[in-house]
PDB file of N, CA and C in Angstrom:
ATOM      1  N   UNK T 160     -31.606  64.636  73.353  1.00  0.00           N
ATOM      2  CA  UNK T 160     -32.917  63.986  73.178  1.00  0.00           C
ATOM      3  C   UNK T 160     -33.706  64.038  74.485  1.00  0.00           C
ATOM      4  N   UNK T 161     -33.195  63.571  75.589  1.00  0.00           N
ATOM      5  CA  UNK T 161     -33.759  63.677  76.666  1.00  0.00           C
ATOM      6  C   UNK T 161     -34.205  64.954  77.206  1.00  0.00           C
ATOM      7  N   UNK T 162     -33.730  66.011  76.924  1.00  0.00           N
ATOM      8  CA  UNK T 162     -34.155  67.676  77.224  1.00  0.00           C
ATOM      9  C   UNK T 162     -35.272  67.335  76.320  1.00  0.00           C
ATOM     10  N   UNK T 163     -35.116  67.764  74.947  1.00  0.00           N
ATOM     11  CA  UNK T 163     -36.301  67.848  74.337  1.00  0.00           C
ATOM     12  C   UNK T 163     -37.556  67.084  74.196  1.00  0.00           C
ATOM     13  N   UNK T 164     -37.071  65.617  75.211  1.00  0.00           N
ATOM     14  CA  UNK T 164     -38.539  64.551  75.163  1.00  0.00           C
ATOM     15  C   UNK T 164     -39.306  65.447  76.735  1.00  0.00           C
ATOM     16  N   UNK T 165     -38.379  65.988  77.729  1.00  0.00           N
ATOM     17  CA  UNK T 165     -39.015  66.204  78.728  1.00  0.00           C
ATOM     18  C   UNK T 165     -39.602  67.577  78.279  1.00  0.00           C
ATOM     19  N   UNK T 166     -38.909  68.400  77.223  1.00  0.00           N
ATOM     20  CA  UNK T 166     -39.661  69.734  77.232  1.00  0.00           C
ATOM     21  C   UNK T 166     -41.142  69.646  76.902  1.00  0.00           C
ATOM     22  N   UNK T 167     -40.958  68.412  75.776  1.00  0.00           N
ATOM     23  CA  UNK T 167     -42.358  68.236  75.611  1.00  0.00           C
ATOM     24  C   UNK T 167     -43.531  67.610  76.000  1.00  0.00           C
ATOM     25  N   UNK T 168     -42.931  66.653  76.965  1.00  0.00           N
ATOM     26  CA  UNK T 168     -44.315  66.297  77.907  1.00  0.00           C
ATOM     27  C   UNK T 168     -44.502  67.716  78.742  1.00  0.00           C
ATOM     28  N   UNK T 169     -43.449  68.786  79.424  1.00  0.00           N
ATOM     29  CA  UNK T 169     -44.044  69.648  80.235  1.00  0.00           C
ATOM     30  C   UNK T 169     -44.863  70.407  79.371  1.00  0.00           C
ATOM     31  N   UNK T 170     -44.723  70.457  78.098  1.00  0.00           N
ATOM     32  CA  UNK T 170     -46.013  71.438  77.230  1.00  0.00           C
ATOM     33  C   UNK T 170     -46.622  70.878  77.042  1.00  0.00           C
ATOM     34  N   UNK T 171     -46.650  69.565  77.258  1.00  0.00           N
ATOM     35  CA  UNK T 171     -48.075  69.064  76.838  1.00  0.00           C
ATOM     36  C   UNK T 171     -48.841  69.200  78.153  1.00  0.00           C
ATOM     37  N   UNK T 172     -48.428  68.990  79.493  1.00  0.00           N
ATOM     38  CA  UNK T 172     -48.871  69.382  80.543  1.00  0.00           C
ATOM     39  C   UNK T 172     -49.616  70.807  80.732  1.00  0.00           C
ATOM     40  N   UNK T 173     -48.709  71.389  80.390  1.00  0.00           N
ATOM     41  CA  UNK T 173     -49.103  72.626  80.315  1.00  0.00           C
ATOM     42  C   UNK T 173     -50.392  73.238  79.430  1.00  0.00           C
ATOM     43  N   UNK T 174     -50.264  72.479  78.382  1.00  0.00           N
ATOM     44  CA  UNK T 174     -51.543  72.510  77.322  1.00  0.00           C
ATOM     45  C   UNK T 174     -52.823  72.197  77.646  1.00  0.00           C
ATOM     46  N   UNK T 175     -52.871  70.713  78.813  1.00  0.00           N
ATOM     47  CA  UNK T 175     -53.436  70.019  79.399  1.00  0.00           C
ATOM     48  C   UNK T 175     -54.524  71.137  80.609  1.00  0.00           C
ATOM     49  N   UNK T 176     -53.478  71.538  81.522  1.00  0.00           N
ATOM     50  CA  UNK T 176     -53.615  72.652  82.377  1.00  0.00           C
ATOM     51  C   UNK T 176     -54.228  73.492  82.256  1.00  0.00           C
ATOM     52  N   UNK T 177     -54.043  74.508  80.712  1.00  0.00           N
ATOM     53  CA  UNK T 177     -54.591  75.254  80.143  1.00  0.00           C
ATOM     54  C   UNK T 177     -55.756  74.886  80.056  1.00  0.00           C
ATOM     55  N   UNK T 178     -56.101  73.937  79.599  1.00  0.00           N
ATOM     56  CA  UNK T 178     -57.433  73.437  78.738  1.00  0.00           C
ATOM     57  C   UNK T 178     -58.563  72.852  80.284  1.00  0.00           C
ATOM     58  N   UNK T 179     -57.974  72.422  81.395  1.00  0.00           N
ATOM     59  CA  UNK T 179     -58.702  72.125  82.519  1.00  0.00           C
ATOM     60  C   UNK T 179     -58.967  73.432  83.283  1.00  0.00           C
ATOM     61  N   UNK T 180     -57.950  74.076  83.177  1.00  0.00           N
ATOM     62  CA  UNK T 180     -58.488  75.681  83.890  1.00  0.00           C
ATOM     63  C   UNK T 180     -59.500  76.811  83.170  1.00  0.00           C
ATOM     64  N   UNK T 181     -59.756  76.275  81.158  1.00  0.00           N
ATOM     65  CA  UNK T 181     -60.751  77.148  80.843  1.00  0.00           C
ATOM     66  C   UNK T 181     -62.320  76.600  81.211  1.00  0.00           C
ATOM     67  N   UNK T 182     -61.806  75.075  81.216  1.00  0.00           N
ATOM     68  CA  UNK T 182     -63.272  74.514  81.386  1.00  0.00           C
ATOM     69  C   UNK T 182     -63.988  74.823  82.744  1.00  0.00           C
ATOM     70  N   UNK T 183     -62.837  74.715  83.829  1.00  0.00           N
ATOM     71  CA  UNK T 183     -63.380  75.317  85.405  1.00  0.00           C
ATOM     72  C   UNK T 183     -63.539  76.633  85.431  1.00  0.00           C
ATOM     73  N   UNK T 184     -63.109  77.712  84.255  1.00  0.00           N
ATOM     74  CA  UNK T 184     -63.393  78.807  84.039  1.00  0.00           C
ATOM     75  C   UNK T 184     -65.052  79.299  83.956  1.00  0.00           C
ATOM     76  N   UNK T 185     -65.311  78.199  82.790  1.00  0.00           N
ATOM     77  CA  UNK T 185     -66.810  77.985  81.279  1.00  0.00           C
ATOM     78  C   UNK T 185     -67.527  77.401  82.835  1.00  0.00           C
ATOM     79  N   UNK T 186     -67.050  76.385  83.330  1.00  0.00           N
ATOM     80  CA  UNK T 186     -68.375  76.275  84.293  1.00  0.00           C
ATOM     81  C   UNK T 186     -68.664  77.043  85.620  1.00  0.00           C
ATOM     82  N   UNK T 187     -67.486  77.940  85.998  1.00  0.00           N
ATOM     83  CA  UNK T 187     -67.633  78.427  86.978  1.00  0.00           C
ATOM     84  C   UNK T 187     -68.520  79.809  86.664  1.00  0.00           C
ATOM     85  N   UNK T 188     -68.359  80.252  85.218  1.00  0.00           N
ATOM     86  CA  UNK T 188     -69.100  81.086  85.301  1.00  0.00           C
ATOM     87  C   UNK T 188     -70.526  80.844  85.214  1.00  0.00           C
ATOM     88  N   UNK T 189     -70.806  79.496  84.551  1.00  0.00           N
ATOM     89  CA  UNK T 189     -72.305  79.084  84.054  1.00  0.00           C
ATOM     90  C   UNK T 189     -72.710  78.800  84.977  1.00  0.00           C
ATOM     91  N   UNK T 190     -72.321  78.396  85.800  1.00  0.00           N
ATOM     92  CA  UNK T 190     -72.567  77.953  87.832  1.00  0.00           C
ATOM     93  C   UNK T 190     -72.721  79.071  88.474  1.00  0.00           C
ATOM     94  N   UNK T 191     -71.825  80.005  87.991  1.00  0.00           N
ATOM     95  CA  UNK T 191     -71.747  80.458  89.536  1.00  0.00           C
ATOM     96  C   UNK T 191     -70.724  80.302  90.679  1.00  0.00           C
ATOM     97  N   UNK T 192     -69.894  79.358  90.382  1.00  0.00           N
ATOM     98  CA  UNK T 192     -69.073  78.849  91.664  1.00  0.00           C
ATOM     99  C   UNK T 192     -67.808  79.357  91.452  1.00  0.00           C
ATOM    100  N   UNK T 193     -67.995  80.295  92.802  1.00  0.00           N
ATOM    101  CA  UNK T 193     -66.884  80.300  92.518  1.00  0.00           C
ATOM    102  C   UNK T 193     -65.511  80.195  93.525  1.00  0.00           C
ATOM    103  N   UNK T 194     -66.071  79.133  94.178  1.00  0.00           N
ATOM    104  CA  UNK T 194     -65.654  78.225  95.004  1.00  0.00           C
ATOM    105  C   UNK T 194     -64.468  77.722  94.540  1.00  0.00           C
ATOM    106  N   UNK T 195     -64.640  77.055  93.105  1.00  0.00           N
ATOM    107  CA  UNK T 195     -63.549  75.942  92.754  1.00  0.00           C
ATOM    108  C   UNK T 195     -62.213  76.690  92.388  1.00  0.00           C
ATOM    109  N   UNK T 196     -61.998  77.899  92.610  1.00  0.00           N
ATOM    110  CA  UNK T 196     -60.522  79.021  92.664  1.00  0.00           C
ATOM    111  C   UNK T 196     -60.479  78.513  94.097  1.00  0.00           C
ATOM    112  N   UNK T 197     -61.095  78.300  95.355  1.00  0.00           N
ATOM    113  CA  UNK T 197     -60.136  78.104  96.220  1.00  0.00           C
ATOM    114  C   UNK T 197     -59.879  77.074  96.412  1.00  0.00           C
TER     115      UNK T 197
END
């Protein structure tokens, strides 16, 4: 139980991650910046 409760908070992390790196993606291109990669 404990493997599989931690597998799934790290995918949910990971899901999380995903979803904050397309949005700094969507605005970096609508910006311009592209600053926020470093």
């Amino acid at each position: 139980m404990e493997l599989s409760y931690q597998q799934e908070i790290e995918d949910l992390i990971n899901d999380i991650e995903n979803i904050v790196n397309n949005i700094i993606a969507m605005l970096s291109i609508h910006y311009n910046l592209d600053i926020i990669f470093e």
